[in-house]
Structure formats: structure tokens, C-alpha cells
PDB file of C-alpha atoms in Angstrom:
ATOM      1  CA  GLY F  11      12.305  10.120 -13.619  1.00 47.00           C
ATOM      2  CA  ALA F  12       8.662  10.836 -14.604  1.00 50.00           C
ATOM      3  CA  VAL F  13       7.432  10.811 -11.233  1.00 46.00           C
ATOM      4  CA  SER F  14      10.274  13.347 -10.077  1.00 47.00           C
ATOM      5  CA  ARG F  15       9.425  15.723 -12.975  1.00 49.00           C
ATOM      6  CA  SER F  16       5.637  15.434 -12.100  1.00 45.00           C
ATOM      7  CA  ILE F  17       6.113  16.298  -8.405  1.00 42.00           C
ATOM      8  CA  ARG F  18       8.530  19.237  -9.109  1.00 47.00           C
ATOM      9  CA  ARG F  19       5.979  20.612 -11.759  1.00 46.00           C
ATOM     10  CA  ALA F  20       3.255  20.454  -9.272  1.00 41.00           C
ATOM     11  CA  GLY F  21       5.489  22.087  -6.440  1.00 46.00           C
ATOM     12  CA  VAL F  22       4.831  19.229  -4.203  1.00 56.00           C
ATOM     13  CA  ARG F  23       7.407  18.046  -1.565  1.00 66.00           C
ATOM     14  CA  LEU F  24       7.295  14.724   0.117  1.00 71.00           C
ATOM     15  CA  SER F  25       6.409  14.636   3.834  1.00 78.00           C
ATOM     16  CA  THR F  26       8.914  13.296   6.118  1.00 79.00           C
ATOM     17  CA  GLU F  27       6.852  10.086   6.382  1.00 80.00           C
ATOM     18  CA  GLY F  28       6.566   9.859   2.525  1.00 81.00           C
ATOM     19  CA  ALA F  29      10.265  10.346   2.116  1.00 82.00           C
ATOM     20  CA  ALA F  30      11.121   7.715   4.526  1.00 85.00           C
ATOM     21  CA  ALA F  31       8.612   5.312   2.851  1.00 86.00           C
ATOM     22  CA  VAL F  32      10.380   5.858  -0.651  1.00 85.00           C
ATOM     23  CA  LEU F  33      13.724   5.322   0.844  1.00 87.00           C
ATOM     24  CA  LEU F  34      12.659   2.167   2.773  1.00 88.00           C
ATOM     25  CA  ALA F  35      11.025   0.655  -0.374  1.00 88.00           C
ATOM     26  CA  ILE F  36      14.354   1.351  -2.339  1.00 87.00           C
ATOM     27  CA  ASP F  37      16.321  -0.270   0.460  1.00 87.00           C
ATOM     28  CA  HIS F  38      14.304  -3.378   0.343  1.00 87.00           C
ATOM     29  CA  GLN F  39      14.583  -3.731  -3.508  1.00 87.00           C
ATOM     30  CA  ALA F  40      18.292  -2.435  -3.877  1.00 85.00           C
ATOM     31  CA  SER F  41      19.750  -5.775  -4.665  1.00 82.00           C
ATOM     32  CA  GLN F  42      17.092  -6.463  -7.370  1.00 85.00           C
ATOM     33  CA  LEU F  43      17.656  -3.030  -9.248  1.00 85.00           C
ATOM     34  CA  SER F  44      19.236  -3.182 -12.681  1.00 86.00           C
ATOM     35  CA  PRO F  45      21.920  -0.689 -13.505  1.00 85.00           C
ATOM     36  CA  LYS F  46      19.511   1.503 -15.433  1.00 85.00           C
ATOM     37  CA  HIS F  47      17.265   1.640 -12.294  1.00 87.00           C
ATOM     38  CA  VAL F  48      20.066   2.530 -10.077  1.00 88.00           C
ATOM     39  CA  SER F  49      21.273   5.328 -12.385  1.00 83.00           C
ATOM     40  CA  MET F  50      17.634   6.714 -12.463  1.00 85.00           C
ATOM     41  CA  LEU F  51      17.294   6.484  -8.848  1.00 86.00           C
ATOM     42  CA  LEU F  52      20.555   8.283  -8.165  1.00 84.00           C
ATOM     43  CA  TYR F  53      19.550  11.083 -10.601  1.00 82.00           C
ATOM     44  CA  SER F  54      15.986  11.393  -9.247  1.00 84.00           C
ATOM     45  CA  LEU F  55      16.536  11.367  -5.658  1.00 85.00           C
ATOM     46  CA  PRO F  56      18.573  14.676  -5.335  1.00 82.00           C
ATOM     47  CA  ARG F  57      15.760  16.353  -7.490  1.00 79.00           C
ATOM     48  CA  LEU F  58      13.112  15.221  -5.058  1.00 81.00           C
ATOM     49  CA  GLY F  59      15.162  16.489  -2.015  1.00 81.00           C
ATOM     50  CA  LEU F  60      15.767  13.060  -0.937  1.00 84.00           C
ATOM     51  CA  ARG F  61      19.111  11.936   0.805  1.00 85.00           C
ATOM     52  CA  PRO F  62      19.744   8.160   1.241  1.00 87.00           C
ATOM     53  CA  ALA F  63      21.650   6.815   4.056  1.00 87.00           C
ATOM     54  CA  ARG F  64      25.310   5.986   3.463  1.00 86.00           C
ATOM     55  CA  SER F  65      24.593   2.427   3.802  1.00 87.00           C
ATOM     56  CA  LEU F  66      21.837   2.533   1.074  1.00 88.00           C
ATOM     57  CA  LEU F  67      24.011   4.471  -1.191  1.00 87.00           C
ATOM     58  CA  ILE F  68      26.790   1.799  -1.047  1.00 86.00           C
ATOM     59  CA  ARG F  69      24.243  -0.819  -1.611  1.00 85.00           C
ATOM     60  CA  LEU F  70      23.052   0.975  -4.756  1.00 86.00           C
ATOM     61  CA  LEU F  71      26.480   1.596  -6.081  1.00 85.00           C
ATOM     62  CA  PHE F  72      27.392  -2.068  -5.738  1.00 84.00           C
ATOM     63  CA  SER F  73      23.898  -3.668  -6.301  1.00 77.00           C
ATOM     64  CA  GLN F  74      25.074  -5.653  -9.389  1.00 74.00           C
ATOM     65  CA  PRO F  75      28.216  -7.220 -10.481  1.00 71.00           C
ATOM     66  CA  GLN F  76      30.101  -5.009 -13.130  1.00 81.00           C
ATOM     67  CA  GLN F  77      27.343  -2.472 -12.759  1.00 84.00           C
ATOM     68  CA  LEU F  78      29.260   0.444 -14.140  1.00 88.00           C
ATOM     69  CA  GLN F  79      30.203  -1.497 -17.243  1.00 90.00           C
ATOM     70  CA  ARG F  80      26.516  -2.310 -17.883  1.00 88.00           C
ATOM     71  CA  MET F  81      25.453   1.343 -17.565  1.00 90.00           C
ATOM     72  CA  SER F  82      24.968   3.560 -20.594  1.00 92.00           C
ATOM     73  CA  ASP F  83      27.257   6.571 -21.057  1.00 94.00           C
ATOM     74  CA  ILE F  84      24.610   9.109 -19.800  1.00 92.00           C
ATOM     75  CA  ASP F  85      23.830   6.775 -16.739  1.00 91.00           C
ATOM     76  CA  VAL F  86      27.523   6.633 -15.795  1.00 92.00           C
ATOM     77  CA  CYS F  87      27.574  10.434 -15.869  1.00 92.00           C
ATOM     78  CA  MET F  88      24.118  10.723 -14.050  1.00 87.00           C
ATOM     79  CA  ALA F  89      25.721   8.721 -11.157  1.00 89.00           C
ATOM     80  CA  MET F  90      28.396  11.337 -10.617  1.00 91.00           C
ATOM     81  CA  TYR F  91      25.799  14.132 -10.784  1.00 83.00           C
ATOM     82  CA  ALA F  92      23.934  12.575  -7.944  1.00 86.00           C
ATOM     83  CA  LEU F  93      27.060  11.941  -5.724  1.00 90.00           C
ATOM     84  CA  GLY F  94      28.001  15.618  -6.458  1.00 91.00           C
ATOM     85  CA  ALA F  95      24.601  16.872  -5.551  1.00 87.00           C
ATOM     86  CA  TRP F  96      24.759  14.905  -2.156  1.00 87.00           C
ATOM     87  CA  ALA F  97      28.384  15.741  -1.711  1.00 89.00           C
ATOM     88  CA  MET F  98      29.016  12.168  -0.899  1.00 88.00           C
ATOM     89  CA  LYS F  99      32.400  10.760  -2.009  1.00 88.00           C
ATOM     90  CA  PRO F 100      31.884   7.024  -2.882  1.00 89.00           C
ATOM     91  CA  PRO F 101      34.241   4.207  -1.821  1.00 90.00           C
ATOM     92  CA  ALA F 102      37.626   4.186  -3.438  1.00 90.00           C
ATOM     93  CA  ALA F 103      37.038   0.838  -5.428  1.00 90.00           C
ATOM     94  CA  TRP F 104      33.904   2.324  -6.918  1.00 91.00           C
ATOM     95  CA  MET F 105      35.664   5.623  -7.759  1.00 93.00           C
ATOM     96  CA  GLU F 106      38.556   3.894  -9.482  1.00 93.00           C
ATOM     97  CA  ALA F 107      36.264   1.829 -11.588  1.00 93.00           C
ATOM     98  CA  TRP F 108      34.111   4.862 -12.437  1.00 94.00           C
ATOM     99  CA  GLN F 109      37.252   6.953 -13.485  1.00 95.00           C
ATOM    100  CA  ALA F 110      38.210   4.183 -15.795  1.00 95.00           C
ATOM    101  CA  GLU F 111      34.872   3.770 -17.350  1.00 95.00           C
ATOM    102  CA  VAL F 112      34.449   7.522 -17.995  1.00 96.00           C
ATOM    103  CA  LEU F 113      37.781   7.914 -19.540  1.00 96.00           C
ATOM    104  CA  ALA F 114      37.175   4.968 -21.928  1.00 96.00           C
ATOM    105  CA  ARG F 115      33.894   6.525 -23.080  1.00 96.00           C
ATOM    106  CA  ALA F 116      35.133  10.323 -23.164  1.00 96.00           C
ATOM    107  CA  PRO F 117      35.276  10.374 -27.008  1.00 96.00           C
ATOM    108  CA  ARG F 118      31.684   9.795 -27.268  1.00 95.00           C
ATOM    109  CA  LEU F 119      30.337  12.046 -24.433  1.00 96.00           C
ATOM    110  CA  ASN F 120      28.192  15.096 -25.220  1.00 95.00           C
ATOM    111  CA  GLY F 121      28.510  18.249 -23.628  1.00 95.00           C
ATOM    112  CA  GLY F 122      25.886  17.809 -20.898  1.00 94.00           C
ATOM    113  CA  MET F 123      27.656  14.534 -19.888  1.00 95.00           C
ATOM    114  CA  LEU F 124      31.016  16.140 -19.701  1.00 96.00           C
ATOM    115  CA  CYS F 125      29.675  19.101 -17.925  1.00 95.00           C
ATOM    116  CA  GLY F 126      27.897  16.741 -15.359  1.00 93.00           C
ATOM    117  CA  VAL F 127      31.143  14.816 -14.853  1.00 96.00           C
ATOM    118  CA  LEU F 128      33.193  17.846 -14.001  1.00 96.00           C
ATOM    119  CA  THR F 129      30.550  19.510 -11.828  1.00 94.00           C
ATOM    120  CA  GLY F 130      29.828  16.274 -10.031  1.00 94.00           C
ATOM    121  CA  LEU F 131      33.595  15.954  -9.218  1.00 96.00           C
ATOM    122  CA  SER F 132      33.700  19.381  -8.154  1.00 95.00           C
ATOM    123  CA  GLY F 133      30.618  18.822  -5.790  1.00 94.00           C
ATOM    124  CA  LEU F 134      32.579  16.061  -4.009  1.00 91.00           C
ATOM    125  CA  SER F 135      35.688  18.476  -3.850  1.00 89.00           C
ATOM    126  CA  HIS F 136      37.567  15.536  -5.270  1.00 89.00           C
ATOM    127  CA  SER F 137      39.992  15.712  -8.089  1.00 91.00           C
ATOM    128  CA  PRO F 138      41.170  12.433  -9.780  1.00 94.00           C
ATOM    129  CA  GLY F 139      44.496  14.408 -10.609  1.00 95.00           C
ATOM    130  CA  ALA F 140      45.535  16.736 -13.267  1.00 96.00           C
ATOM    131  CA  ALA F 141      46.607  14.197 -15.637  1.00 96.00           C
ATOM    132  CA  TRP F 142      43.250  12.391 -15.462  1.00 97.00           C
ATOM    133  CA  VAL F 143      41.262  15.675 -15.999  1.00 96.00           C
ATOM    134  CA  THR F 144      43.622  16.595 -18.954  1.00 96.00           C
ATOM    135  CA  ALA F 145      43.224  13.148 -20.563  1.00 96.00           C
ATOM    136  CA  LEU F 146      39.229  13.433 -20.096  1.00 97.00           C
ATOM    137  CA  VAL F 147      38.903  16.997 -21.476  1.00 96.00           C
ATOM    138  CA  THR F 148      41.301  16.147 -24.318  1.00 94.00           C
ATOM    139  CA  ALA F 149      39.452  12.998 -25.207  1.00 96.00           C
ATOM    140  CA  ALA F 150      36.056  14.930 -25.054  1.00 95.00           C
ATOM    141  CA  MET F 151      37.359  17.802 -26.941  1.00 94.00           C
ATOM    142  CA  GLN F 152      34.498  17.505 -29.487  1.00 92.00           C
ATOM    143  CA  ALA F 153      31.812  17.785 -26.670  1.00 94.00           C
ATOM    144  CA  LEU F 154      33.801  20.803 -25.271  1.00 93.00           C
ATOM    145  CA  ARG F 155      33.769  22.539 -28.615  1.00 91.00           C
ATOM    146  CA  ASN F 156      30.022  22.095 -28.979  1.00 91.00           C
ATOM    147  CA  MET F 157      29.017  23.311 -25.511  1.00 93.00           C
ATOM    148  CA  PRO F 158      26.740  26.298 -25.246  1.00 92.00           C
ATOM    149  CA  GLY F 159      28.260  29.206 -23.426  1.00 90.00           C
ATOM    150  CA  GLN F 160      26.478  28.891 -20.093  1.00 92.00           C
ATOM    151  CA  GLN F 161      27.253  25.060 -19.990  1.00 94.00           C
ATOM    152  CA  LEU F 162      30.932  25.904 -21.031  1.00 94.00           C
ATOM    153  CA  THR F 163      31.269  28.271 -18.043  1.00 95.00           C
ATOM    154  CA  LYS F 164      29.883  25.873 -15.624  1.00 95.00           C
ATOM    155  CA  ALA F 165      32.470  23.130 -17.005  1.00 96.00           C
ATOM    156  CA  TYR F 166      35.257  25.689 -16.675  1.00 95.00           C
ATOM    157  CA  ILE F 167      34.292  26.870 -13.108  1.00 96.00           C
ATOM    158  CA  ALA F 168      34.391  23.088 -12.118  1.00 96.00           C
ATOM    159  CA  VAL F 169      37.973  22.518 -13.503  1.00 96.00           C
ATOM    160  CA  ALA F 170      39.051  25.663 -11.794  1.00 96.00           C
ATOM    161  CA  ASP F 171      37.818  24.251  -8.533  1.00 96.00           C
ATOM    162  CA  LEU F 172      39.361  20.929  -9.277  1.00 95.00           C
ATOM    163  CA  GLU F 173      42.655  21.986 -10.762  1.00 96.00           C
ATOM    164  CA  PRO F 174      43.231  25.681 -10.514  1.00 95.00           C
ATOM    165  CA  ARG F 175      46.582  25.564 -12.448  1.00 95.00           C
ATOM    166  CA  LEU F 176      45.096  23.579 -15.420  1.00 93.00           C
ATOM    167  CA  ALA F 177      42.276  26.223 -15.558  1.00 93.00           C
ATOM    168  CA  GLU F 178      44.746  29.018 -15.791  1.00 94.00           C
ATOM    169  CA  GLN F 179      46.730  27.275 -18.487  1.00 94.00           C
ATOM    170  CA  TRP F 180      43.613  26.557 -20.490  1.00 94.00           C
ATOM    171  CA  GLY F 181      42.139  30.090 -20.283  1.00 93.00           C
ATOM    172  CA  TYR F 182      38.877  31.271 -19.366  1.00 91.00           C
ATOM    173  CA  ASP F 183      36.084  28.957 -20.717  1.00 89.00           C
ATOM    174  CA  PHE F 184      38.910  26.810 -22.133  1.00 92.00           C
ATOM    175  CA  ALA F 185      39.610  29.419 -24.901  1.00 91.00           C
ATOM    176  CA  THR F 186      43.298  28.809 -24.920  1.00 91.00           C
ATOM    177  CA  LEU F 187      43.023  25.016 -24.823  1.00 91.00           C
ATOM    178  CA  MET F 188      40.566  24.968 -27.722  1.00 90.00           C
ATOM    179  CA  SER F 189      42.608  27.316 -29.774  1.00 89.00           C
ATOM    180  CA  ARG F 190      45.718  25.085 -29.455  1.00 85.00           C
ATOM    181  CA  HIS F 191      43.633  22.007 -30.401  1.00 79.00           C
ATOM    182  CA  LEU F 192      42.162  23.675 -33.508  1.00 77.00           C
ATOM    183  CA  SER F 193      45.720  24.638 -34.502  1.00 73.00           C
ATOM    184  CA  ALA F 194      47.066  21.160 -33.854  1.00 72.00           C
ATOM    185  CA  THR F 195      44.128  19.516 -35.799  1.00 64.00           C
ATOM    186  CA  ALA F 196      44.556  21.926 -38.635  1.00 57.00           C
ATOM    187  CA  GLY F 197      48.187  20.985 -38.949  1.00 53.00           C
ATOM    188  CA  ALA F 198      47.562  17.244 -38.733  1.00 55.00           C
ATOM    189  CA  ASN F 199      44.807  17.438 -41.498  1.00 54.00           C
ATOM    190  CA  ARG F 200      47.076  18.851 -44.046  1.00 54.00           C
ATOM    191  CA  LEU F 201      47.854  15.669 -46.122  1.00 49.00           C
ATOM    192  CA  PRO F 202      49.666  15.355 -49.435  1.00 49.00           C
ATOM    193  CA  ALA F 203      47.792  15.318 -52.731  1.00 49.00           C
ATOM    194  CA  ALA F 204      47.340  11.776 -53.981  1.00 46.00           C
ATOM    195  CA  GLY F 205      50.399  10.764 -56.033  1.00 42.00           C
ATOM    196  CA  ALA F 206      52.434  13.804 -54.941  1.00 40.00           C
ATOM    197  CA  GLY F 207      56.205  13.197 -54.575  1.00 36.00           C
ATOM    198  CA  TRP F 208      59.594  14.539 -55.442  1.00 29.00           C
ATOM    199  CA  VAL F 209      60.209  15.248 -59.000  1.00 32.00           C
ATOM    200  CA  ALA F 210      62.984  16.834 -60.823  1.00 33.00           C
ATOM    201  CA  GLY F 211      63.214  20.555 -60.145  1.00 34.00           C
ATOM    202  CA  GLY F 212      61.312  20.422 -56.676  1.00 33.00           C
ATOM    203  CA  ALA F 213      58.592  18.890 -54.716  1.00 32.00           C
ATOM    204  CA  ALA F 214      54.931  18.350 -55.938  1.00 32.00           C
ATOM    205  CA  GLY F 215      52.420  20.545 -54.361  1.00 33.00           C
ATOM    206  CA  SER F 216      50.253  19.485 -51.407  1.00 29.00           C
ATOM    207  CA  ARG F 217      46.592  19.932 -50.521  1.00 27.00           C
ATOM    208  CA  SER F 218      44.902  20.664 -47.235  1.00 27.00           C
ATOM    209  CA  MET F 219      41.854  18.630 -46.020  1.00 22.00           C
ATOM    210  CA  ASP F 220      39.535  19.842 -43.439  1.00 26.00           C
ATOM    211  CA  TRP F 221      37.577  17.209 -41.557  1.00 19.00           C
ATOM    212  CA  ALA F 222      34.118  18.229 -40.314  1.00 28.00           C
ATOM    213  CA  ASP F 223      33.150  17.901 -36.638  1.00 32.00           C
ATOM    214  CA  GLY F 224      29.740  16.379 -35.811  1.00 31.00           C
ATOM    215  CA  SER F 225      27.674  18.207 -33.346  1.00 32.00           C
ATOM    216  CA  MET F 226      26.290  16.639 -30.028  1.00 32.00           C
ATOM    217  CA  PRO F 227      23.325  17.537 -27.881  1.00 33.00           C
ATOM    218  CA  SER F 228      23.805  18.920 -24.486  1.00 36.00           C
ATOM    219  CA  SER F 229      21.834  19.146 -21.257  1.00 36.00           C
ATOM    220  CA  GLY F 230      22.498  20.686 -17.940  1.00 38.00           C
ATOM    221  CA  PHE F 231      23.649  19.379 -14.520  1.00 36.00           C
ATOM    222  CA  ARG F 232      24.504  20.980 -11.312  1.00 39.00           C
ATOM    223  CA  ALA F 233      26.309  19.991  -8.070  1.00 38.00           C
ATOM    224  CA  ALA F 234      26.269  20.973  -4.325  1.00 39.00           C
ATOM    225  CA  PRO F 235      29.414  22.544  -2.823  1.00 42.00           C
ATOM    226  CA  HIS F 236      30.053  20.480   0.204  1.00 43.00           C
ATOM    227  CA  ARG F 237      31.362  16.909   0.657  1.00 47.00           C
ATOM    228  CA  ALA F 238      30.587  14.057   3.098  1.00 49.00           C
ATOM    229  CA  ASP F 239      32.749  11.055   2.728  1.00 51.00           C
ATOM    230  CA  VAL F 240      30.914   7.707   2.405  1.00 50.00           C
ATOM    231  CA  ALA F 241      32.321   5.086   4.845  1.00 46.00           C
ATOM    232  CA  GLU F 242      34.305   2.434   2.740  1.00 48.00           C
TER     233      GLU F 242
END
């Protein structure tokens, strides 16, 4: 990550020989890399303009047992960022495990992570299905509501690419979906006052309670538009 940033700031591009040497070194150490190292490599290589061979990519994705489960939330999302940037669809077994991991973590994703997941999938031209996308966005509603405008638009365009009908139903920049969610939340948060109950002459009054939403940080991701399947 730090090397990637330094090279990009200096405007330096690796030579063909340098790029080959970097990828060869990664290939030799792939089986020894921790899940954190793998996620950082997946994130950094596209930013350096490096594209690994399909065989190396598969080795990185499966370098450790239960690798996805051992990754942090942001690392799991960065993996999809890289695959989308390369437009490389991973093996089905990895994709299924990744979808389960992301859905389980969805309530705690921030805006940048959610945007990275959606744009990464869009870069693969692969949708896990309308039901999965709906479950993800619904579970990550807090992140969606806290996204800045430009990021929200990127996420919406990705959904429109993956599931056009959903995007139409949810409204531009998720406006309709978020409005419905706010209405539903407001209704659910209207709780009866303590000790309230039926008394002679009518029902006791009720009191509405509003629950504050915590804010989350956000970061940017982008993905490339074309897809190349990785051999399974």
C-alpha cells in the first residue's frame, strides 16, 4: 500500500521487467501470505497497473484455509475492488463464500465498503441476484444513508448496471428506497409510554421515541467495465 502510493505520487510506472519481477516474487510467496497481505496485494496491484496471471490470482484467493473468514471487513471489500478493477470473475466456490461473508458483515460496512462491493460486482458484470443485492443494501442501510453524494451516485449506477429493475424501483440515488426505510423506521420506533394501558374511558396516550443513527466514514472505490472469467 505505501509503496503503491509512493510510486503513484512520483508518477513512476514500473518497467515490463520490473512488473514481471514483482509478480514473480508474489508467485513464489503466495502460499505463505496472510489474509491481510493477500488483501493488500489485491488492492495495490491494480493501482500499480499490474495484472496477475489467472493462475496466480487463484493461488492468492485460496492461499490460506478459511481466508475470507479471517479477513477484516475492509479487506473482504478490497478483494472485490481488485477483481472488479481487473474484470476477473473468481471461481464459483470463492464467489459463494465471499457473498456469504459480505452479507453477514453488511450491517457494519461503511459507505466506502458498500460502494466498493457494488462497483466491484459491476466491474465483473456479475450480479449475485436481485434477492442478494436487496438483502445487502437493506442490511447496510445505515452506510447508504451516510454516503456523500458522489459516492451514492456511483453505488446507484452500479446497482442499475447489476439489477436495472431494482434501481428503477429504488429511485435515482436510492431516494425512494431510503424514504420508505425512514418511514418504516419511524413507525417501528413509536413505542407506548411506560405503564400505558387501557383505562376506563379510553386508551392512555403514547409517546414516540426517535433513535439516532451513528455516522460512518467513507472512502472511494472504482471498477473497470469489462470482464474476463478466471478458469475454475
